XYZ file of C-alpha atoms in Angstrom:
617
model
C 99.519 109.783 103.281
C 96.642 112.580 104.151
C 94.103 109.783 104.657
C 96.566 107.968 106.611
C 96.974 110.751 108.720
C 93.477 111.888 109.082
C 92.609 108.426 109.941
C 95.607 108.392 112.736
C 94.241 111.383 114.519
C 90.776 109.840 115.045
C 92.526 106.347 115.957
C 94.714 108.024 118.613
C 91.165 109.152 120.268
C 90.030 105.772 120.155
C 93.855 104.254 122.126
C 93.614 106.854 124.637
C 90.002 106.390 125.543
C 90.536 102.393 126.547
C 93.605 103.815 128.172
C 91.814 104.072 131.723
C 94.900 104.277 134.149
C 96.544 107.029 131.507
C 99.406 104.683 131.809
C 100.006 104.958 128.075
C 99.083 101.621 127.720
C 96.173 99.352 126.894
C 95.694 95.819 127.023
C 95.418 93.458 123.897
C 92.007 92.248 124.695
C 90.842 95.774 124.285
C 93.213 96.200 121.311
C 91.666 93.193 119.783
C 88.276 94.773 119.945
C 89.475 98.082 118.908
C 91.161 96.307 115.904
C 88.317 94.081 115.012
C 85.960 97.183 114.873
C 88.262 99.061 112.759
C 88.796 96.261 110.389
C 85.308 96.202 110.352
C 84.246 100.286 109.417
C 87.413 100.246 107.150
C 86.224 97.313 104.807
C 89.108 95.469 105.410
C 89.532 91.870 105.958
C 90.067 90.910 110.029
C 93.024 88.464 110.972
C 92.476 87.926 114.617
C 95.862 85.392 115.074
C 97.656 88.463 113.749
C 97.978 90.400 116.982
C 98.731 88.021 119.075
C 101.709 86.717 116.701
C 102.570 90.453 116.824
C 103.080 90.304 120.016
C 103.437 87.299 121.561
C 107.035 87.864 123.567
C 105.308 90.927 125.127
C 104.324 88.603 128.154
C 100.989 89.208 127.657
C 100.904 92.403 128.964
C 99.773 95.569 128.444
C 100.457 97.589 124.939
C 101.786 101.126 124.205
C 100.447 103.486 121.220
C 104.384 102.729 120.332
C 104.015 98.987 120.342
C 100.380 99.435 118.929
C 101.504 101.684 115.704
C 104.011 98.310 114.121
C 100.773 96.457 113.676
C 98.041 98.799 113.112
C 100.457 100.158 110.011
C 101.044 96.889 108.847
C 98.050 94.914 109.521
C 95.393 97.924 109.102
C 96.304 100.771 107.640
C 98.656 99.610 105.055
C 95.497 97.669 103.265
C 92.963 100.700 103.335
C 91.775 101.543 99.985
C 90.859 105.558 99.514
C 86.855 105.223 98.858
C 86.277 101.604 99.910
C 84.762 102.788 103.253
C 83.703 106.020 104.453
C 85.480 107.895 107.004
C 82.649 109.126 108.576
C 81.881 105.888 110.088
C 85.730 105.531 111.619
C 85.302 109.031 113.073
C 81.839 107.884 114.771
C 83.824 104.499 116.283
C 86.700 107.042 117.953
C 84.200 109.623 118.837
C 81.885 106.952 120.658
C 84.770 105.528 122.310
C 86.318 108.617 123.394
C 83.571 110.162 124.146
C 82.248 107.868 127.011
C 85.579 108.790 128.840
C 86.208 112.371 128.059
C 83.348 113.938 127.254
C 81.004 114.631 129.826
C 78.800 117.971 129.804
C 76.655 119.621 131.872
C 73.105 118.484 130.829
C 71.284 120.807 133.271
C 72.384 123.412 130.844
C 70.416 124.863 128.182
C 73.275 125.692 126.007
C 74.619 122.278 125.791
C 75.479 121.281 121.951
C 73.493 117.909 120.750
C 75.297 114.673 120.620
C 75.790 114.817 116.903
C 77.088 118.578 117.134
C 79.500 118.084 119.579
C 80.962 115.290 117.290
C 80.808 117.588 113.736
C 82.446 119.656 116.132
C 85.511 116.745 117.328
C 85.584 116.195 114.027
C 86.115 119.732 112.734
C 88.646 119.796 115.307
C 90.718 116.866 114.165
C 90.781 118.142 110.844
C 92.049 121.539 112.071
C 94.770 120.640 114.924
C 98.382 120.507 114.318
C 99.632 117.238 113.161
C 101.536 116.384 116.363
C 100.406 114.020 119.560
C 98.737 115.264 121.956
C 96.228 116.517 119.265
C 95.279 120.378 120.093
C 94.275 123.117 117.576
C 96.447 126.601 118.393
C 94.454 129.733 118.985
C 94.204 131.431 115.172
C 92.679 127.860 113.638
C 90.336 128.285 116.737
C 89.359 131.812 116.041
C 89.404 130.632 111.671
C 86.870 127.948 113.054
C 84.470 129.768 114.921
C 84.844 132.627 112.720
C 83.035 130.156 109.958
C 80.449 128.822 112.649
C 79.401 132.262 113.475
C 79.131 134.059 109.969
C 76.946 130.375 109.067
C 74.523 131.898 111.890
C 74.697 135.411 110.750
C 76.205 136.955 113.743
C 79.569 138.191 114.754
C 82.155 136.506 116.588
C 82.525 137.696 120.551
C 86.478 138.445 120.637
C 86.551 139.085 124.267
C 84.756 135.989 125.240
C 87.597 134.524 122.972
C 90.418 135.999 124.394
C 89.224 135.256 127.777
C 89.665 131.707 126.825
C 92.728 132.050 124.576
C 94.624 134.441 127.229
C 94.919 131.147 129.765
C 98.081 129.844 130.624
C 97.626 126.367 129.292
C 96.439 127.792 126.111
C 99.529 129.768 125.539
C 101.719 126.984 126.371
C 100.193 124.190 124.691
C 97.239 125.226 122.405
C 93.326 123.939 122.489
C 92.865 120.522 123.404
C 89.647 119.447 121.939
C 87.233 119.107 124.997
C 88.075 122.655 125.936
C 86.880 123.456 122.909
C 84.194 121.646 123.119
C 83.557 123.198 127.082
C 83.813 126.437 125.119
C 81.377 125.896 123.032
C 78.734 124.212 125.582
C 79.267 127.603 127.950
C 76.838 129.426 125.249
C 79.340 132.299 125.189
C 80.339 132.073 121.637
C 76.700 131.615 120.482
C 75.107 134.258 122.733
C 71.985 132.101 123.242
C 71.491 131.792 119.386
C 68.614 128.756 118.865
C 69.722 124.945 118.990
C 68.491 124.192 115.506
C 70.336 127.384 114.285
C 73.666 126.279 115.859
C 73.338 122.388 114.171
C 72.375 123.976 111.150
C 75.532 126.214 111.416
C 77.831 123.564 112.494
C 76.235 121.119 109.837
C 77.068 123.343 107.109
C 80.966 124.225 107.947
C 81.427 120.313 108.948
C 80.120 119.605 105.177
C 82.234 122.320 103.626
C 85.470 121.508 105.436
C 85.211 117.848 106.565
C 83.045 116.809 103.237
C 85.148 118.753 101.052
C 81.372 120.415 99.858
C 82.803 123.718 97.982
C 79.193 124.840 97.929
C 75.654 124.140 97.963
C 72.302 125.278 96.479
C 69.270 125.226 94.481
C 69.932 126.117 91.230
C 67.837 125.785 88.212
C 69.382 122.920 85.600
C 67.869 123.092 81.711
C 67.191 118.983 80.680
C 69.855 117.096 77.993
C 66.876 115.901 76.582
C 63.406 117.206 77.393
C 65.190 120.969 77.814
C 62.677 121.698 80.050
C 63.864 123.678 83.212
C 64.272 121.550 86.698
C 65.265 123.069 90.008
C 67.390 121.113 91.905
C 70.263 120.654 94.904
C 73.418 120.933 93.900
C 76.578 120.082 95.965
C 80.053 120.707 94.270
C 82.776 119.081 95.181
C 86.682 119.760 94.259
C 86.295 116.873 91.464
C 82.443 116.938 91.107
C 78.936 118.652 90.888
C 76.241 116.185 92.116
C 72.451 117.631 91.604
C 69.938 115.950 93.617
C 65.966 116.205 93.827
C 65.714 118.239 97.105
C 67.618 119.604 100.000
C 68.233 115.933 101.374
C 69.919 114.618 98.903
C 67.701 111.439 98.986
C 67.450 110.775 94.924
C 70.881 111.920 93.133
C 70.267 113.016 89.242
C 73.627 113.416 88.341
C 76.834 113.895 88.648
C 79.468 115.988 86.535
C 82.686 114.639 86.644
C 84.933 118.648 86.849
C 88.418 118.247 84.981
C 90.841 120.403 83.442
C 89.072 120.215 80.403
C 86.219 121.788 82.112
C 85.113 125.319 81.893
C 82.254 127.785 83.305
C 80.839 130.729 81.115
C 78.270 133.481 81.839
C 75.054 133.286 79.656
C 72.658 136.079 78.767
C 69.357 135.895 79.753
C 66.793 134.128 77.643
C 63.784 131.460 78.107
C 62.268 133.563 80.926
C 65.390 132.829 82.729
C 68.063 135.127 84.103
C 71.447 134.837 85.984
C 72.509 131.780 83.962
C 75.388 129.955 83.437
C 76.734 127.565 81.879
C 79.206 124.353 82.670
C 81.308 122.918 79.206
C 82.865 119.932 79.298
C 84.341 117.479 76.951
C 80.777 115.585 76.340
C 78.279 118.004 77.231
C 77.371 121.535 78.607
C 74.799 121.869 81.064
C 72.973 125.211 81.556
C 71.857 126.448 84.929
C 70.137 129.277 86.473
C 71.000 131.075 89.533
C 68.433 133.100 91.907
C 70.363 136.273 91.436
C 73.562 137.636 90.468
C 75.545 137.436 93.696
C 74.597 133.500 93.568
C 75.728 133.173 89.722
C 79.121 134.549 90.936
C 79.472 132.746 93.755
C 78.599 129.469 91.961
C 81.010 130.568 89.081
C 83.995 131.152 91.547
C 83.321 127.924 93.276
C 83.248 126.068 89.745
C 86.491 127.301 89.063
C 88.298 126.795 92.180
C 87.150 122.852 91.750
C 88.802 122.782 88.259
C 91.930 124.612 89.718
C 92.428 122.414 92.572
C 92.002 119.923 90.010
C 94.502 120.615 87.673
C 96.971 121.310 90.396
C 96.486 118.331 91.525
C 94.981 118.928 94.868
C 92.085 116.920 96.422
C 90.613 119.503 99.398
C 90.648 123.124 99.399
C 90.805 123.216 103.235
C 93.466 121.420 103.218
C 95.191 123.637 100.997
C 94.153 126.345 103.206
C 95.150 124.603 106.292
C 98.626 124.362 104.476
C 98.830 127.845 103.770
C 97.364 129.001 107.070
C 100.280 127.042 108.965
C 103.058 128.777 106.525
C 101.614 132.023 107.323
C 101.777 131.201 111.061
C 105.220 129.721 110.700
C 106.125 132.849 108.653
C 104.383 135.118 111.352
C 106.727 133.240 114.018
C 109.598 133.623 111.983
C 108.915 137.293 111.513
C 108.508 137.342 115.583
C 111.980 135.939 115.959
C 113.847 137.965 113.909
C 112.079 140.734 115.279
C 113.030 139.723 119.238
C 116.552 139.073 117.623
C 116.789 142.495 116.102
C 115.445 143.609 119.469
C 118.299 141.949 121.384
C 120.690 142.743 119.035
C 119.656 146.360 118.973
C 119.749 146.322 123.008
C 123.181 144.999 122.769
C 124.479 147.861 120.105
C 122.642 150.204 122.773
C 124.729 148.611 125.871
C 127.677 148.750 123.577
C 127.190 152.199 122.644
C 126.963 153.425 126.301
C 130.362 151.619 126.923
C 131.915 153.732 123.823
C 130.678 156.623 125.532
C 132.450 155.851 128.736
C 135.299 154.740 127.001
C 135.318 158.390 124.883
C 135.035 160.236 127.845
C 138.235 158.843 129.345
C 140.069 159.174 126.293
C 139.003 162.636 125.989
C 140.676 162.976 129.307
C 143.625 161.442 127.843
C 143.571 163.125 125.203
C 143.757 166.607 127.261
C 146.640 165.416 129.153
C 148.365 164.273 126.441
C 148.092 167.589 124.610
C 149.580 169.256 126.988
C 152.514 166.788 127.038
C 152.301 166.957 123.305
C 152.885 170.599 123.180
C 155.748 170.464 125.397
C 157.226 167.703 122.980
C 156.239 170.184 119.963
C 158.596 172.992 121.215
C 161.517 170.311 121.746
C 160.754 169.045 118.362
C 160.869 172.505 116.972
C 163.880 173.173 118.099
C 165.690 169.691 117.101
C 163.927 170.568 113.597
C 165.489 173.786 113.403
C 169.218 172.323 114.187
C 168.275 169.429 112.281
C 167.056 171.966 109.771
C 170.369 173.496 109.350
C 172.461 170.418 109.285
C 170.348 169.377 106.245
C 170.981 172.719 104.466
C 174.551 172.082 104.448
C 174.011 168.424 103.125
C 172.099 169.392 100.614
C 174.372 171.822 99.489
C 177.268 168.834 99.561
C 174.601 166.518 97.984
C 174.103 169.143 94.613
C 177.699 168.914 93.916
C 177.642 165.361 94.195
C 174.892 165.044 91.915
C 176.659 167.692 89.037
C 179.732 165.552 89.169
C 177.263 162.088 89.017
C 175.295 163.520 86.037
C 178.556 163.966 84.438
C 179.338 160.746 84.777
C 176.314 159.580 84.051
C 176.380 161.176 80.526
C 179.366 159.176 80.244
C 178.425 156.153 81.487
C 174.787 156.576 79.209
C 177.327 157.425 76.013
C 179.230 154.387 76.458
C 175.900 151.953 77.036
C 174.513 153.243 73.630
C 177.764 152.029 71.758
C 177.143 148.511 73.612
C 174.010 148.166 72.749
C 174.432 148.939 68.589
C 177.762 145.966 69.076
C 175.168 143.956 71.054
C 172.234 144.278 68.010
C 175.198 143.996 65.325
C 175.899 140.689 67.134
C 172.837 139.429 67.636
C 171.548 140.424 63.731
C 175.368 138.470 62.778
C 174.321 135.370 64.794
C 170.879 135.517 63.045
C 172.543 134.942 59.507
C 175.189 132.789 61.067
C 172.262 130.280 62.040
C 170.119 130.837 58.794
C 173.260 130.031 56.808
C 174.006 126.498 59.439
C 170.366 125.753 58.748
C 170.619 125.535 55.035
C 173.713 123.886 54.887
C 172.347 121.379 56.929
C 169.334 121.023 54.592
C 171.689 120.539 51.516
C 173.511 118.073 53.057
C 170.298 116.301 53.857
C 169.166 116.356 50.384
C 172.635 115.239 48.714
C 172.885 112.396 50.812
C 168.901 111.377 50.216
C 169.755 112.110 46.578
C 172.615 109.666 46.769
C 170.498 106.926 48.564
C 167.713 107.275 45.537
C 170.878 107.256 42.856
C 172.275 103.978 44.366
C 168.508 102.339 44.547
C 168.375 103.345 40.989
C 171.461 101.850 39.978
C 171.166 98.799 41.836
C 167.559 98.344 40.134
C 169.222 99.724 36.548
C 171.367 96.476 37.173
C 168.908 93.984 37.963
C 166.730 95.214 34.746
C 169.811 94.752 32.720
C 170.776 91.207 33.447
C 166.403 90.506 32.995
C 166.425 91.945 30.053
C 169.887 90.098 28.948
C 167.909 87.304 29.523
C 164.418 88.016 27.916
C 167.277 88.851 24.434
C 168.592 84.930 24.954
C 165.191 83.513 25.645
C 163.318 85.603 22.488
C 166.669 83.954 20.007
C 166.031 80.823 21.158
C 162.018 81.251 20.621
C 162.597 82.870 16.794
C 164.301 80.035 15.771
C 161.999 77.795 17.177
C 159.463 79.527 15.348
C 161.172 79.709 12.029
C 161.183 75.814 12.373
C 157.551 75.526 13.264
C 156.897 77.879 10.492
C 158.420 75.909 7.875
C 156.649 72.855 9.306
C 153.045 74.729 9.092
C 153.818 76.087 5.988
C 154.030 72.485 4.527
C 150.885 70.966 6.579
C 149.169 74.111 4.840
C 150.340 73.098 1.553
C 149.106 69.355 2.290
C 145.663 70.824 3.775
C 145.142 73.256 1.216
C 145.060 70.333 -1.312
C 142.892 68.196 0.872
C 140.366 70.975 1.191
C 140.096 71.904 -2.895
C 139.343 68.203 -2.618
C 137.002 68.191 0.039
C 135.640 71.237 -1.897
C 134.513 69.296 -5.226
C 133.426 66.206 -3.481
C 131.269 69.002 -1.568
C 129.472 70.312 -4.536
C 128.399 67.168 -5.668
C 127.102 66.067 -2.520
C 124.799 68.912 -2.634
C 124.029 68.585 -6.259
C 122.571 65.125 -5.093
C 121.329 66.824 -1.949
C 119.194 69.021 -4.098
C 117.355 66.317 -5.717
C 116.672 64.280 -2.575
C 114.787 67.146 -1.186
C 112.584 67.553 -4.237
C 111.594 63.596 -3.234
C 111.578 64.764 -0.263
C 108.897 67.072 -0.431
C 106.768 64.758 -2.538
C 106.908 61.934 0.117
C 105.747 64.308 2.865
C 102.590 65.558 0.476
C 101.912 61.664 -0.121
C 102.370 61.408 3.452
C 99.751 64.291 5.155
C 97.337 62.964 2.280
C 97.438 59.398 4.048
C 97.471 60.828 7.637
C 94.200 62.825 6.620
C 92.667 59.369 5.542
C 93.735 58.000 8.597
C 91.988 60.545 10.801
C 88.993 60.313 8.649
C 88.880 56.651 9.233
C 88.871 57.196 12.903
C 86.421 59.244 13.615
C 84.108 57.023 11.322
C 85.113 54.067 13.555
C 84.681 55.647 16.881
C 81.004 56.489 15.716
C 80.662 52.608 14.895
C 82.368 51.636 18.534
C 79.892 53.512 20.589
C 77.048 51.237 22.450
C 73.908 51.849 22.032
C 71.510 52.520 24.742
C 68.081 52.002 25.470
C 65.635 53.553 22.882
C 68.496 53.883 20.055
C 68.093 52.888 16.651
C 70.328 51.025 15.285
C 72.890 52.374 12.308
C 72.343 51.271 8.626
C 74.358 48.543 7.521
C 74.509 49.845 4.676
C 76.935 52.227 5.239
C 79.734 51.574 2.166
C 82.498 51.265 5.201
C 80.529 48.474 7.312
C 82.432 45.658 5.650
C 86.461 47.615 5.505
C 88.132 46.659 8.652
C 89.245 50.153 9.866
C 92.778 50.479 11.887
C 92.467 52.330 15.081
C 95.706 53.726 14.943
C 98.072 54.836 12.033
C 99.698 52.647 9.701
C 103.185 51.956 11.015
C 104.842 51.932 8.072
C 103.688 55.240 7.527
C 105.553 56.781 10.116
C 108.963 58.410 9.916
C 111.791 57.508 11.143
C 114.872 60.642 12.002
C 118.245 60.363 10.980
C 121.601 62.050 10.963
C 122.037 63.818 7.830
C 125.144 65.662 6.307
C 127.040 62.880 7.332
C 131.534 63.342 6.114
C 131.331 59.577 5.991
C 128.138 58.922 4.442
C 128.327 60.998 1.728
C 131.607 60.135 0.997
C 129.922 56.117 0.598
C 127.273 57.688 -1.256
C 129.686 59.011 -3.959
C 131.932 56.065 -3.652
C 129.260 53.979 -4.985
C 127.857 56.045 -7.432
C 124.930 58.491 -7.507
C 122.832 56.206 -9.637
C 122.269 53.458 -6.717
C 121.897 56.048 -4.262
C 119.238 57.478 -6.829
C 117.190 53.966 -6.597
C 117.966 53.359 -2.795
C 116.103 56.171 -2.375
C 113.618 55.517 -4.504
C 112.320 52.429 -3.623
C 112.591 53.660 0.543
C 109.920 56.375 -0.366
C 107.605 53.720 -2.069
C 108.091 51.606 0.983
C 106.478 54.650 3.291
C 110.015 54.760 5.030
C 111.140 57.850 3.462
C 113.441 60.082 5.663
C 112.437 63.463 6.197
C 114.889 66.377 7.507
């Protein structure tokens, strides 16, 4: 919003100078130009379609700054980028414009600014005037402004040649416009004949350091990051930098230190031949400088620090800050002024009203005479009706004491009487107390018989209900012990039968295992026959995979007279050697087996194991 504003002021100079009639309006093939040029030192694309669009019921006619401001914010200043462009060249387009119209000095003069002073000047002035249309500059920025030109020059500012120009009527009314200033400044009465090159100088320097936001400028001496060998250079700080440059005009820049809060300056003791130094920290680096002499090194110091503060408050110029606070104190100056001429009035009207109070006091004083007079003569009437009246009241009063001996009398009485009533009332009261405890718990024992009634008739209901279950269970558990004395006398007997079936089952058990017992020592020789032929039978094929084998190129031949050449040798295990599982332990088979004897079941087993079939558990 400050750039937009800056860049307004210097726009405005640029309307009013195609303006030629000072109708207040220009046409739109001027406006075209104007915008085209604009687009052009702003770095912003140019639609040329766009203004005519803009305005194309306008009848083709001429344009106010009113009409104008719709399109220049939207088409223009709405797409400027802070730092694409640089101002100074928009300030040069108004100024040239403007100034082939409005500015037109006397060049027979010898005190007549250059061209480029007169527009440091303009643009010293834009920056300084009051942000409202037409721009002018009131008389304290004025005397701030050429306060700061003079001091640059080393002389002191000619207050009466100010005054004379501030005391004019049009100043007081509406301020400096900017080519009075600039008449001001051509009359040679504020310089006092001081050289040309002087003055530019001057003006150069306060249009860098409030225009160019230049804090300060120098030579200091900087120490090298790498080579550390002492340099002196140009330095210009700025509110968010410190730029160092080979010489005074800033051809060849060296560097530049970015300032930040993190930033901070510290004084260093001499050393290296050098004195005054300094030095700046910040988050990467820390660069040591040297100043001329101590004043400088303080000076340079200060300025540091005021960068880093306007930093970290967030602020981009410090003239614009003091601008800011300049125009509160004014406002605060005119406030003061206005309460003051309202105390004034107010303190003329308490005077007026005074004087009226006065008048006013005297006639009542008059008054007042008169009516002491008329108040004495009402005194001695008064005195008189008091004195009657006084004696009337004597005799009342003597009427009234009686009265009162007879009322306190009664009122004994009456006092006696209301003590007695009170003591029946509290009797009562403490009565009806008791009378309401005793309600209370009768109620609550009536409560609790009939809740102890409820319970006793749940409990008998449910005493009932239990009796006829449990009449019930009684039946049920008769009918289930005789059932169970039958099916008792039924087990007892299948016991009997069992018990004889088992001692049975019993005997014909031992003999099973007494045969059992000898089958497994057959057992056990069968499977020792058995591993015997399996290791044969492993042997044997290993020897005939040897044989199988072809023989390659180069190979001798095996022996045939190898005492296996001739055996045929199986290349897998005998079949009848293998074993084949069954069931054992059998009910049924070992009751055949001692059905038919343990003798043939002796030789059945028998011959299987010489047949290879043998079973093994």
């Amino acid at each position: 919003m400050e750039l937009r504003a800056e860049l307004l002021k210097s726009i405005w100079y640029g309307f009013t100078a195609l303006d030629l009639e000072k109708s207040g309006k220009v046409s739109k093939s001027q406006l075209k130009v104007l915008s085209h040029n604009l687009c052009t030192v702003l770095s912003i694309p140019h639609d040329p379609v766009a203004l005519e669009e803009h305005f194309r019921d306008d009848d083709d006619g001429p344009v106010s700054s009113q009409g104008y401001m719709p399109y220049l914010t939207k088409y223009i200043l709405d797409k400027v980028e802070e730092g694409a462009f640089n101002k100074e060249n928009v300030d040069e387009l108004c100024w040239t414009l403007t100034a082939k119209k409005n500015y037109r000095p006397d060049r027979s003069t010898t005190t007549v600014l250059p061209e480029k002073d007169a527009f440091r000047l303009w643009c010293l002035f834009n920056f300084l005037s009051e942000d409202k249309y037409p721009l002018v500059m009131v008389p304290d920025e004025v005397e701030y402004l050429l306060k700061k030109v003079c001091m640059a020059m080393s002389i002191e500012l000619n207050c009466v040649e100010l005054e004379d120009f501030t005391s004019q009527d049009v100043v007081q009314r509406n301020g400096f416009s900017v080519w009075g200033f600039l008449e001001m400044m051509n009359s040679g009465k504020i310089t006092r004949g001081m050289d040309k090159d002087i003055t530019s100088m001057a003006i150069e320097e306060i249009y860098r350091e409030i225009v160019g936001d230049v804090l300060k400028e120098g030579y200091l001496w900087k120490k090298g990051q790498l080579r550390r060998n002492w340099k002196e250079r140009w330095f210009t700080l700025r509110p968010s930098s410190l730029a160092y440059y080979s010489g005074e005009d800033r051809k060849e820049c060296h560097g530049n230190i970015t300032l930040d809060g993190n930033c901070c300056v510290e004084v260093l003791p001499d050393r290296d031949g050098k004195r005054c130094m300094f030095c700046l920290k910040t988050l990467s680096k820390t660069y040591e400088m040297s100043a001329s002499d101590t004043k400088q090194r303080q000076e340079w110091t200060t300025a540091i620090q005021t960068a880093i503060r306007l930093y970290v408050e967030g602020k981009t110029s410090l003239h614009k800050d003091l601008k800011l606070k300049r125009r509160e104190q004014r406002e605060q100056r005119e406030k003061r002024r206005l309460d003051k001429e309202e105390e004034l009035q107010r303190l003329r009207a308490l005077q007026e009203e005074r004087e009226h109070k006065l008048a006013e006091l005297e006639v009542l004083r008059e008054a007042q005479k008169q009516a002491q007079v008329l108040q004495e003569q009402d005194e001695q009437k008064r005195r008189e009706q008091h004195e009657q009246l006084h004696r009337t009241l004597e005799i009342q009063l003597r009427e009234a004491e009686e009265a009162r001996a007879s009322m306190q009398a009664e009122m004994v009485l009456k006092e006696e009487e209301a003590e007695r009533q009170k003591k029946r009332i509290h009797e009562l009261e403490e009565m009806q107390k008791h009378l309401k405890e005793a309600l209370q718990l009768e109620i609550k024992a009536r409560m609790d018989e009939e809740a102890f009634r409820y319970a006793q008739t749940g409990l008998l209901a449910e005493e009932e209900e239990k009796m006829k279950a449990l009449m019930a269970l009684q039946e049920e558990q008769e009918e289930y012990i005789v059932k169970t004395q039958r099916e008792k006398q039924e087990l007892k007997q299948e016991m009997e039968t069992k018990s004889r079936a088992l001692d049975e089952a019993q005997r014909q058990l031992e003999t099973v295992r007494a045969n059992r017992y000898r089958v497994d020592q057959d057992v056990v020789a069968a499977q020792r026959k058995l591993r015997q032929a399996s290791t044969n039978v492993k042997h044997w094929n290993v020897q005939m995979n040897r044989l199988m084998r072809p023989i390659g190129p180069g190979e001798k031949r095996p022996s045939l007279g190898s005492s296996y050449s001739s055996f045929p040798m199986p290349c897998q295990r005998d079949p009848g050697l293998r074993l084949r599982p069954r069931a054992e332990g059998k009910d049924e088979e070992s009751k055949e087996n001692l059905d038919n004897g343990a003798g043939c079941g002796d030789e059945k087993r028998l011959s299987q194991a010489s047949n290879g079939e043998m079973d093994i558990p």
